[in-house]
Structures are given as structure tokens and as C-alpha cells.
Short mmCIF file of C-alpha atoms in Angstrom, two decimals:
data_model
loop_
_atom_site.label_atom_id
_atom_site.label_comp_id
_atom_site.label_asym_id
_atom_site.label_seq_id
_atom_site.Cartn_x
_atom_site.Cartn_y
_atom_site.Cartn_z
CA MET X 1 -21.53 -1.43 24.81
CA ALA X 2 -20.09 2.05 25.22
CA THR X 3 -20.34 1.86 29.01
CA ALA X 4 -18.55 -1.48 28.97
CA ALA X 5 -15.67 0.01 27.01
CA LYS X 6 -15.27 2.84 29.57
CA MET X 7 -15.14 0.58 32.62
CA LYS X 8 -11.99 0.89 34.71
CA PRO X 9 -9.75 -2.08 33.97
CA GLN X 10 -9.24 -4.45 36.86
CA ALA X 11 -5.71 -5.30 38.00
CA LYS X 12 -4.60 -8.33 36.06
CA PRO X 13 -2.73 -10.91 38.19
CA THR X 14 0.76 -11.88 37.07
CA ILE X 15 2.08 -15.43 37.16
CA PHE X 16 5.25 -15.83 39.26
CA ILE X 17 7.65 -18.76 39.39
CA TYR X 18 9.03 -19.53 42.83
CA LYS X 19 11.59 -21.83 44.47
CA GLY X 20 11.99 -22.44 48.20
CA VAL X 21 11.59 -24.92 51.07
CA ASP X 22 8.54 -26.01 53.03
CA ARG X 23 8.15 -26.52 56.80
CA LYS X 24 9.94 -29.88 56.62
CA GLY X 25 12.90 -28.38 54.79
CA LYS X 26 11.97 -30.06 51.51
CA LYS X 27 12.80 -28.15 48.34
CA ILE X 28 9.69 -27.05 46.46
CA SER X 29 8.93 -25.01 43.33
CA GLY X 30 5.87 -23.98 41.38
CA GLU X 31 3.76 -21.16 39.95
CA ILE X 32 1.43 -18.72 41.71
CA ASP X 33 -0.64 -15.67 40.78
CA GLY X 34 0.13 -12.33 42.40
CA SER X 35 0.43 -8.61 41.86
CA SER X 36 4.05 -8.29 43.06
CA ALA X 37 7.00 -10.42 44.15
CA ALA X 38 6.82 -9.14 47.76
CA LEU X 39 3.15 -10.07 48.10
CA VAL X 40 3.82 -13.47 46.57
CA LYS X 41 6.57 -14.13 49.15
CA ALA X 42 4.21 -13.13 51.95
CA GLN X 43 1.46 -15.37 50.56
CA LEU X 44 3.87 -18.31 50.30
CA LEU X 45 5.09 -17.70 53.85
CA LYS X 46 1.49 -18.02 55.09
CA GLN X 47 1.38 -21.41 53.37
CA GLY X 48 4.54 -22.50 55.16
CA ILE X 49 6.87 -22.01 52.20
CA LYS X 50 10.02 -19.93 52.58
CA ALA X 51 10.76 -18.67 49.06
CA SER X 52 14.38 -18.23 48.00
CA THR X 53 13.60 -16.88 44.53
CA VAL X 54 10.44 -15.35 43.06
CA ARG X 55 10.36 -14.07 39.48
CA LYS X 56 7.78 -13.31 36.82
CA LYS X 57 6.99 -16.07 34.37
CA PRO X 58 8.09 -15.09 30.82
CA LYS X 59 5.18 -14.33 28.53
CA PRO X 60 5.13 -16.31 25.27
CA LEU X 61 4.61 -14.49 21.97
CA PHE X 62 1.66 -15.34 19.71
CA GLY X 63 2.46 -18.61 18.00
CA GLY X 64 5.10 -19.61 20.59
CA GLY X 65 4.90 -21.65 23.77
CA GLY X 66 1.76 -23.48 22.66
CA LYS X 67 -0.43 -24.37 19.73
CA ALA X 68 -0.71 -21.89 16.91
CA ILE X 69 -4.03 -20.04 16.71
CA GLN X 70 -6.20 -21.62 14.03
CA PRO X 71 -9.24 -20.16 12.23
CA GLN X 72 -11.39 -22.69 14.10
CA ASP X 73 -10.17 -21.14 17.36
CA ILE X 74 -11.33 -17.71 16.19
CA ALA X 75 -14.74 -19.16 15.29
CA ILE X 76 -15.07 -20.70 18.78
CA PHE X 77 -13.97 -17.43 20.42
CA THR X 78 -16.58 -15.50 18.42
CA ARG X 79 -19.34 -17.96 19.36
CA GLN X 80 -18.40 -17.76 23.05
CA MET X 81 -18.39 -13.95 22.98
CA ALA X 82 -21.80 -13.92 21.29
CA THR X 83 -23.15 -16.29 23.96
CA MET X 84 -21.73 -14.18 26.80
CA MET X 85 -23.17 -10.93 25.46
CA ARG X 86 -26.58 -12.48 24.76
CA ALA X 87 -26.63 -13.52 28.42
CA GLY X 88 -26.16 -9.87 29.39
CA VAL X 89 -22.53 -10.13 30.51
CA PRO X 90 -20.62 -6.83 30.00
CA LEU X 91 -18.12 -6.81 27.15
CA VAL X 92 -14.91 -6.55 29.21
CA GLN X 93 -16.06 -9.23 31.64
CA SER X 94 -16.99 -11.46 28.69
CA PHE X 95 -13.37 -11.40 27.56
CA GLU X 96 -12.22 -12.47 31.03
CA ILE X 97 -14.71 -15.36 31.25
CA VAL X 98 -13.87 -16.59 27.74
CA ALA X 99 -10.10 -16.33 28.37
CA ASP X 100 -10.37 -18.37 31.60
CA GLY X 101 -11.87 -21.27 29.69
CA LEU X 102 -9.26 -21.37 26.90
CA GLU X 103 -6.63 -24.11 26.93
CA ASN X 104 -4.41 -22.62 24.22
CA PRO X 105 -2.10 -20.10 25.96
CA ASN X 106 -1.56 -18.16 22.72
CA LEU X 107 -5.28 -17.71 22.18
CA ARG X 108 -5.74 -16.76 25.86
CA LYS X 109 -3.05 -14.08 25.53
CA LEU X 110 -4.68 -12.77 22.35
CA VAL X 111 -8.09 -12.50 24.04
CA LEU X 112 -6.62 -10.77 27.10
CA ASP X 113 -4.73 -8.34 24.88
CA ILE X 114 -7.98 -7.44 23.11
CA ARG X 115 -9.65 -7.06 26.52
CA GLU X 116 -6.98 -4.60 27.66
CA ASN X 117 -7.44 -2.52 24.50
CA VAL X 118 -11.22 -2.42 24.94
CA ALA X 119 -10.95 -1.68 28.67
CA SER X 120 -8.63 1.25 27.96
CA GLY X 121 -11.33 2.93 25.88
CA ASN X 122 -10.87 1.56 22.36
CA GLY X 123 -13.76 0.04 20.44
CA PHE X 124 -14.02 -3.71 19.89
CA ALA X 125 -13.39 -3.39 16.14
CA LYS X 126 -10.36 -1.12 16.69
CA ALA X 127 -8.90 -3.65 19.12
CA LEU X 128 -9.37 -6.44 16.56
CA GLU X 129 -7.70 -4.40 13.82
CA LYS X 130 -4.45 -4.57 15.78
CA HIS X 131 -4.35 -8.31 15.05
CA PRO X 132 -4.86 -8.61 11.25
CA LYS X 133 -3.29 -12.06 11.24
CA TYR X 134 -6.35 -13.45 13.03
CA PHE X 135 -9.12 -10.95 12.20
CA ASP X 136 -9.45 -9.94 8.56
CA GLU X 137 -11.00 -6.75 7.21
CA LEU X 138 -14.42 -8.37 6.77
CA PHE X 139 -14.50 -9.54 10.41
CA CYS X 140 -13.53 -6.09 11.73
CA ASN X 141 -16.03 -4.30 9.47
CA LEU X 142 -18.90 -6.50 10.66
CA VAL X 143 -17.98 -5.95 14.32
CA GLU X 144 -17.81 -2.21 13.70
CA SER X 145 -21.28 -2.31 12.10
CA GLY X 146 -22.59 -4.10 15.18
CA GLU X 147 -21.06 -1.51 17.48
CA GLN X 148 -22.50 1.40 15.52
CA SER X 149 -25.98 -0.15 15.33
CA GLY X 150 -26.01 -1.07 19.04
CA ALA X 151 -26.58 -4.75 18.26
CA LEU X 152 -23.10 -6.17 18.82
CA GLU X 153 -24.37 -9.41 20.36
CA THR X 154 -26.56 -10.11 17.30
CA MET X 155 -23.70 -9.30 14.95
CA LEU X 156 -21.28 -11.55 16.83
CA ASP X 157 -23.82 -14.36 16.54
CA ARG X 158 -24.00 -13.85 12.77
CA ILE X 159 -20.22 -13.68 12.48
CA ALA X 160 -19.87 -16.86 14.53
CA THR X 161 -22.32 -18.69 12.27
CA TYR X 162 -20.50 -17.37 9.20
CA LYS X 163 -17.08 -18.45 10.51
CA GLU X 164 -18.31 -21.89 11.56
CA LYS X 165 -19.90 -22.64 8.19
CA THR X 166 -16.95 -21.18 6.28
CA GLU X 167 -14.40 -23.25 8.20
CA LYS X 168 -16.52 -26.38 7.80
CA LEU X 169 -16.59 -25.78 4.04
CA LYS X 170 -12.82 -25.21 3.96
CA ALA X 171 -12.29 -28.46 5.85
CA LYS X 172 -14.36 -30.32 3.26
CA ILE X 173 -12.34 -28.84 0.40
CA LYS X 174 -9.09 -29.64 2.19
CA LYS X 175 -10.24 -33.22 2.64
CA ALA X 176 -11.11 -33.52 -1.05
CA MET X 177 -7.68 -32.20 -2.08
CA THR X 178 -5.52 -33.86 0.59
CA TYR X 179 -6.76 -37.43 0.25
CA PRO X 180 -5.65 -38.13 -3.36
CA ILE X 181 -2.41 -36.16 -2.89
CA ALA X 182 -1.54 -38.17 0.23
CA VAL X 183 -2.20 -41.46 -1.54
CA LEU X 184 -0.11 -40.36 -4.53
CA VAL X 185 2.78 -39.48 -2.21
CA VAL X 186 2.53 -42.89 -0.50
CA ALA X 187 2.51 -44.65 -3.89
CA VAL X 188 5.62 -42.75 -5.02
CA VAL X 189 7.45 -43.46 -1.75
CA VAL X 190 6.63 -47.20 -1.86
CA THR X 191 7.68 -47.43 -5.50
CA GLY X 192 10.92 -45.57 -4.74
CA ILE X 193 11.77 -47.91 -1.85
CA LEU X 194 11.17 -50.95 -4.03
CA LEU X 195 13.34 -49.56 -6.85
CA VAL X 196 16.21 -48.55 -4.55
CA LYS X 197 16.19 -51.38 -1.98
CA VAL X 198 14.38 -54.45 -3.40
CA VAL X 199 15.06 -54.49 -7.15
CA PRO X 200 18.90 -54.38 -6.75
CA GLN X 201 18.71 -57.67 -4.82
CA PHE X 202 17.04 -59.30 -7.80
CA ALA X 203 19.55 -57.66 -10.18
CA GLU X 204 22.42 -59.49 -8.45
CA THR X 205 20.59 -62.77 -8.94
CA PHE X 206 19.86 -62.05 -12.63
CA SER X 207 23.54 -61.32 -13.32
CA SER X 208 24.33 -65.03 -12.83
CA PHE X 209 21.64 -66.26 -15.24
CA GLY X 210 23.69 -65.70 -18.37
CA ALA X 211 20.50 -65.38 -20.41
CA GLU X 212 18.67 -62.49 -22.02
CA LEU X 213 16.15 -60.90 -19.68
CA PRO X 214 12.58 -59.91 -20.70
CA ALA X 215 12.10 -56.33 -21.91
CA PHE X 216 9.81 -55.50 -18.99
CA THR X 217 12.44 -56.65 -16.50
CA LEU X 218 15.16 -54.66 -18.28
CA LEU X 219 12.96 -51.56 -18.10
CA VAL X 220 12.47 -51.93 -14.35
CA LEU X 221 16.18 -52.59 -13.81
CA GLY X 222 16.99 -49.43 -15.78
CA LEU X 223 14.58 -47.43 -13.62
CA SER X 224 16.16 -48.95 -10.51
CA GLU X 225 19.68 -47.95 -11.60
CA PHE X 226 18.50 -44.43 -12.38
CA ALA X 227 16.73 -44.16 -8.99
CA GLN X 228 19.79 -45.44 -7.11
CA GLU X 229 22.08 -42.93 -8.79
CA TRP X 230 19.82 -39.88 -8.78
CA TRP X 231 17.37 -40.46 -5.92
CA LEU X 232 18.71 -37.53 -3.91
CA MET X 233 18.38 -35.16 -6.87
CA ILE X 234 14.86 -36.49 -7.55
CA VAL X 235 13.76 -35.80 -3.96
CA PHE X 236 15.30 -32.32 -4.00
CA GLY X 237 13.76 -31.68 -7.41
CA ILE X 238 10.25 -32.61 -6.25
CA VAL X 239 10.52 -30.62 -2.99
CA GLY X 240 12.08 -27.68 -4.81
CA SER X 241 9.38 -27.69 -7.49
CA VAL X 242 6.60 -27.67 -4.90
CA PHE X 243 8.28 -24.85 -2.97
CA ALA X 244 8.94 -22.85 -6.16
CA LEU X 245 5.33 -23.26 -7.27
CA LYS X 246 4.06 -22.02 -3.88
CA GLU X 247 6.34 -18.99 -3.99
CA ALA X 248 5.37 -18.24 -7.59
CA VAL X 249 1.68 -18.32 -6.66
CA LYS X 250 2.35 -15.91 -3.77
CA ARG X 251 4.54 -13.51 -5.72
CA SER X 252 3.05 -13.56 -9.22
CA GLU X 253 -0.56 -12.63 -9.86
CA LYS X 254 -0.42 -14.23 -13.32
CA VAL X 255 0.73 -17.58 -11.90
CA ALA X 256 -1.99 -17.46 -9.20
CA TYR X 257 -4.58 -16.64 -11.88
CA GLN X 258 -3.51 -19.60 -14.04
CA LYS X 259 -3.45 -21.90 -11.02
CA ASP X 260 -7.01 -20.92 -10.08
CA ARG X 261 -8.16 -21.25 -13.69
CA LEU X 262 -6.67 -24.73 -14.14
CA SER X 263 -7.93 -25.95 -10.75
CA LEU X 264 -11.52 -25.30 -11.85
CA LYS X 265 -10.97 -27.54 -14.90
CA LEU X 266 -9.84 -30.55 -12.89
CA PRO X 267 -12.23 -33.53 -13.14
CA ILE X 268 -14.56 -33.86 -10.12
CA VAL X 269 -12.33 -31.66 -7.92
CA GLY X 270 -13.00 -28.69 -10.19
CA GLN X 271 -16.74 -29.00 -9.65
CA ILE X 272 -16.23 -29.20 -5.89
CA LEU X 273 -14.15 -26.01 -5.99
CA TYR X 274 -16.79 -24.30 -8.13
CA ASN X 275 -19.58 -25.19 -5.70
CA SER X 276 -17.49 -24.02 -2.76
CA ILE X 277 -16.83 -20.65 -4.44
CA VAL X 278 -20.55 -20.13 -5.08
CA ALA X 279 -21.36 -21.15 -1.49
CA ARG X 280 -18.72 -18.79 -0.10
CA PHE X 281 -19.96 -15.95 -2.30
CA ALA X 282 -23.57 -16.40 -1.19
CA ARG X 283 -22.69 -16.91 2.49
CA THR X 284 -20.41 -13.86 2.69
CA LEU X 285 -22.79 -11.56 0.78
CA SER X 286 -25.73 -12.71 2.88
CA THR X 287 -23.84 -12.05 6.14
CA THR X 288 -22.55 -8.61 5.15
CA PHE X 289 -25.83 -7.47 3.59
CA SER X 290 -27.90 -8.60 6.58
CA ALA X 291 -25.47 -6.67 8.81
CA GLY X 292 -26.56 -3.46 7.12
CA VAL X 293 -23.43 -3.06 4.99
CA PRO X 294 -24.24 -1.28 1.68
CA LEU X 295 -24.30 -3.64 -1.30
CA ILE X 296 -21.33 -1.95 -3.00
CA ASP X 297 -19.15 -2.29 0.11
CA ALA X 298 -20.43 -5.82 0.68
CA LEU X 299 -19.36 -6.88 -2.82
CA THR X 300 -15.88 -5.51 -2.14
CA SER X 301 -15.62 -7.73 0.95
CA VAL X 302 -17.03 -10.69 -0.97
CA SER X 303 -14.40 -10.36 -3.70
CA GLY X 304 -11.65 -10.68 -1.11
CA ALA X 305 -13.28 -13.76 0.39
CA ALA X 306 -13.89 -15.54 -2.95
CA GLY X 307 -10.68 -17.56 -2.71
CA ASN X 308 -10.25 -17.61 -6.49
CA ALA X 309 -8.64 -14.96 -8.70
CA LEU X 310 -11.11 -15.48 -11.57
CA TYR X 311 -14.13 -14.97 -9.36
CA ARG X 312 -12.48 -12.11 -7.49
CA ASP X 313 -12.17 -10.21 -10.77
CA ALA X 314 -15.70 -11.20 -11.80
CA ILE X 315 -17.18 -9.98 -8.50
CA LEU X 316 -15.31 -6.67 -8.77
CA LYS X 317 -16.75 -6.24 -12.27
CA VAL X 318 -20.23 -6.98 -10.90
CA ARG X 319 -19.58 -4.35 -8.22
CA GLU X 320 -18.76 -1.76 -10.87
CA GLU X 321 -21.97 -2.51 -12.75
CA VAL X 322 -24.09 -2.42 -9.58
CA SER X 323 -22.54 0.93 -8.63
CA SER X 324 -23.66 2.30 -12.01
CA GLY X 325 -27.29 1.39 -11.28
CA ILE X 326 -27.62 -2.13 -12.76
CA GLN X 327 -29.42 -4.75 -10.64
CA LEU X 328 -27.30 -7.39 -8.96
CA ASN X 329 -28.98 -10.35 -10.69
CA THR X 330 -28.48 -8.72 -14.10
CA SER X 331 -24.80 -8.15 -13.40
CA LEU X 332 -24.35 -11.73 -12.21
CA ARG X 333 -26.02 -13.05 -15.38
CA ALA X 334 -23.78 -10.85 -17.56
CA ALA X 335 -20.66 -12.20 -15.85
CA ASN X 336 -21.55 -15.67 -17.21
CA MET X 337 -19.72 -17.36 -14.31
CA PHE X 338 -22.49 -17.93 -11.78
CA PRO X 339 -25.12 -20.73 -11.75
CA PRO X 340 -28.74 -20.03 -12.80
CA MET X 341 -30.04 -20.90 -9.33
CA LEU X 342 -27.95 -18.16 -7.71
CA ILE X 343 -29.11 -15.63 -10.29
CA GLN X 344 -32.79 -16.57 -9.93
CA MET X 345 -32.70 -16.51 -6.13
CA THR X 346 -30.91 -13.15 -6.24
CA ALA X 347 -33.62 -11.77 -8.50
CA ILE X 348 -36.35 -13.02 -6.15
CA GLY X 349 -34.51 -11.54 -3.17
CA GLU X 350 -34.16 -8.15 -4.84
CA GLU X 351 -37.85 -8.08 -5.79
CA SER X 352 -39.08 -9.21 -2.36
CA GLY X 353 -36.56 -7.23 -0.29
CA ALA X 354 -35.20 -10.42 1.30
CA LEU X 355 -31.89 -10.72 -0.54
CA ASP X 356 -29.99 -11.92 2.54
CA GLU X 357 -32.47 -14.75 3.16
CA MET X 358 -32.38 -15.92 -0.46
CA LEU X 359 -28.58 -15.88 -0.52
CA ASP X 360 -28.50 -17.81 2.75
CA LYS X 361 -30.63 -20.56 1.14
CA VAL X 362 -28.30 -20.63 -1.88
CA ALA X 363 -25.28 -20.97 0.43
CA GLU X 364 -26.87 -23.90 2.28
CA PHE X 365 -27.73 -25.64 -1.01
CA TYR X 366 -24.19 -25.43 -2.39
CA GLU X 367 -22.60 -26.30 0.95
CA ASP X 368 -24.67 -29.48 0.99
CA ALA X 369 -23.62 -30.12 -2.62
CA VAL X 370 -19.96 -29.89 -1.58
CA ASP X 371 -20.57 -32.31 1.30
CA ASN X 372 -22.16 -34.88 -1.01
CA MET X 373 -19.50 -34.54 -3.70
CA VAL X 374 -16.65 -34.93 -1.22
CA ASP X 375 -18.26 -38.06 0.23
CA ASN X 376 -18.78 -39.47 -3.27
CA LEU X 377 -15.20 -38.62 -4.24
CA THR X 378 -13.84 -40.45 -1.20
CA ALA X 379 -15.94 -43.54 -1.99
CA LEU X 380 -14.85 -43.40 -5.65
CA LEU X 381 -11.16 -42.96 -4.92
CA GLU X 382 -10.78 -45.89 -2.52
CA PRO X 383 -11.06 -48.68 -5.17
CA MET X 384 -9.08 -46.59 -7.67
CA ILE X 385 -6.29 -46.11 -5.14
CA MET X 386 -6.15 -49.83 -4.41
CA ALA X 387 -5.95 -50.52 -8.14
CA VAL X 388 -3.13 -48.01 -8.70
CA LEU X 389 -1.10 -49.33 -5.76
CA GLY X 390 -1.71 -52.89 -6.95
CA ILE X 391 -0.51 -52.08 -10.47
CA LEU X 392 2.62 -50.29 -9.23
CA VAL X 393 3.71 -52.84 -6.63
CA GLY X 394 2.39 -55.85 -8.54
CA GLY X 395 4.02 -54.69 -11.78
CA LEU X 396 7.42 -54.40 -10.11
CA MET X 397 7.09 -57.83 -8.57
CA VAL X 398 6.01 -59.42 -11.85
CA ALA X 399 8.98 -57.80 -13.63
CA MET X 400 11.33 -59.30 -11.02
CA TYR X 401 9.86 -62.80 -11.03
CA LEU X 402 9.29 -63.06 -14.79
CA PRO X 403 12.86 -64.24 -15.54
CA ILE X 404 12.58 -66.81 -12.76
CA PHE X 405 9.32 -68.12 -14.24
CA GLN X 406 10.93 -68.34 -17.69
CA LEU X 407 13.96 -70.14 -16.28
CA GLY X 408 11.69 -72.63 -14.56
CA ALA X 409 9.86 -73.29 -17.84
CA VAL X 410 13.13 -73.97 -19.66
CA VAL X 411 14.27 -76.38 -16.95
#
């Protein structure tokens, strides 16, 4: 790995944009790789193109001129790097091969920037630390451990597995949270459209009846009048409340703590979040510990990856107790926030010297539990959603037609 970092960097071709005419005098333009504008003009002339203008193509910044870099992209990049290095490809050349196969220009630029840093003599971990937006402290620490131990390819493989499983778990949680919220938004929008656009049409008809309307109909008409007069304020109020809540969670630790505490008490969803936290704890601790990171330092990384303020504080407390000489399983039991299975498997792992393997099994168990619960939640919500939409839309329609039914009965 050290020899790869000291290799002399190869000249990186630049993309030029050109305009000119071909042999038939037809105007032509395009892009071409080259090391300088003069050489590009000479190369185009050999192809029968007389270039009038040749200039460098502007380089997009990260996040611009293409898709934003997602965590899944980082997981794929890590897996590809692990595969390249296991095949015996030198580190710098691995970056080049991986970058050539990337479709996202932002991710390609990121990989090439890391390559240039490594080729200039910096370590892989140091190059990653320059991009904290995409590579967190845990990622960089694990890469650094791999470099120091001389087993970077093995460490990259472990990191890739960790990132893939973590992102898969996050996707499951996102699915569990997004589905009911999306349906609720659709229900509110449909109800709002009916109150603002449809109900007023019936109100004009009812005004000519000259009879007292049913209480249910009067209630819906009142809601319709309120929605017509204040719908803009209602929309701004909802959007503003969501934005204010997000900002409060970011800026206030107390608000974030209460949000995390209440989310764990939600029916069904709370249990899914709990299982995901336990799975993330076990997966992260297993990966860091198997990488040779000391348990105290590993627990510090795990606390940052917990994704919940309550469990972050609990893990930091466990870390303090472990640093004072108490066994990990004893500290976890004292915290009274972790499941018995995790505690028992941790105890077995500490006794047998295979803590990383035991934690890996715990992570797989709770990841499977999250998968099953999300699938069950989706199956359970579908009939409930249909019932809610039916009650909302059907109730409005009944309220509108009830006076007509009563008038028909009188006639």
C-alpha cells in the first residue's frame, strides 16, 4: 500500500470543448480529451476538422452538474475498491478503474480527487478526511486501521459490507416511515380539494331549498367556508410547522432528545426503530472491534452511529463503565435499554473471545426482524388506508347528498 501511495501520478487528460468545420465545410462541435489546446487542435486537424475555438470544459462542483452523491454510491465505491485491491490492482490504479466505470460525474470527480491526494503521497484515510460530507469519522478510522495493519483490502471489504447492510436497514426504516406519511398527505390534499372546490357547488344548490339542513351537512359546509377563506394560511402553517420542527431538532439538543424519545413510543413504528437501533449498534461494534479498534474507541464510534439521542447517551455511559474495568455485558445490562439477547450474546462473545462474531449474529437477527416488521406494517396499513380514505371522501359525499335524500323523501 505504501508503494502505491508513492507512485508518480500519471498525467490526467483534460476534456476540451471544440467548434470548427470538417472537410466538407460543415460546422461541427464536440468534446475531446487532451493535455493542451494546441495538441487538441493538431489531433482534430488529423481527423479532418479545422477547429476555430478550443477551450477547457468547466469542471462541476460536488453536487452540481449531475446527481448528488448518495450514501449508496459510497457503499458501491467501497465495494468496487475492495474488489480491485483483492485482485491485486495497485491502489492508485484502482481509483482510475473505478472512476472510469462511474456514471455520476460528481462521484467520478470525488474519486479522482481522492486519487490525486493519494498519488501525491497522502494516505488513503487522510485523503478521505478531506471530504467529511461523504466519509464520516468511523469510515476514516477503519480505513486508517487497515492501512496501519497492512490489510487495507480486507478492511475495505468489511467496510463495504457494513455500509451495504446499514443502508439497506435505513431504506427499510425510511419505507416504514414514508408510506403512512405519504398516504396521510394524500388524504389531506383530497379532502382539501373537496372542501374548496366540490362542496361550494352543493352549497349554492342548498341555498335554494329554503329548509333546515342536517347538522352533519352544516358542519361540512362550515368546514368548507373555513377552508375557502383560510386555505392559504393553513398550507403555510403546515409547511412552516414542519420546517420549524426540523430546524428545532437540528438546533436544540433537548428537542432532538424529546423527538427520539417519543418516536420510540409510537405504536408498531416505535418497535421497528428500536430493532433498527439494536441492529445498528451490534453491526457497528462488530465491524469496529473486528478491525482491531480498542473497545473503548469502538464504543465512541458506535455512539455516534446510534441514530438516537437516548441510545447515544446510554452507549457513552456504557463506555465510561467499560473504561473503569466493568465487562461490556454487565454495563449493557445496567443500562436497562438493551434486549436480553444482545446482552447474552455479548457475554458469550466476551467469554469465548469471539465478540465480533456474536455481535454480527445479533445484527443479522434484528435486521431480519426489521424486514419482517416493515413487511407486516405495509400489509396492515393497506386496508386501514383504504378505510380512512373511504370514511373521509364518503363522509363528505354523504353530508352533501343527505339533504337531497331528505327532500326526495318529503316529496
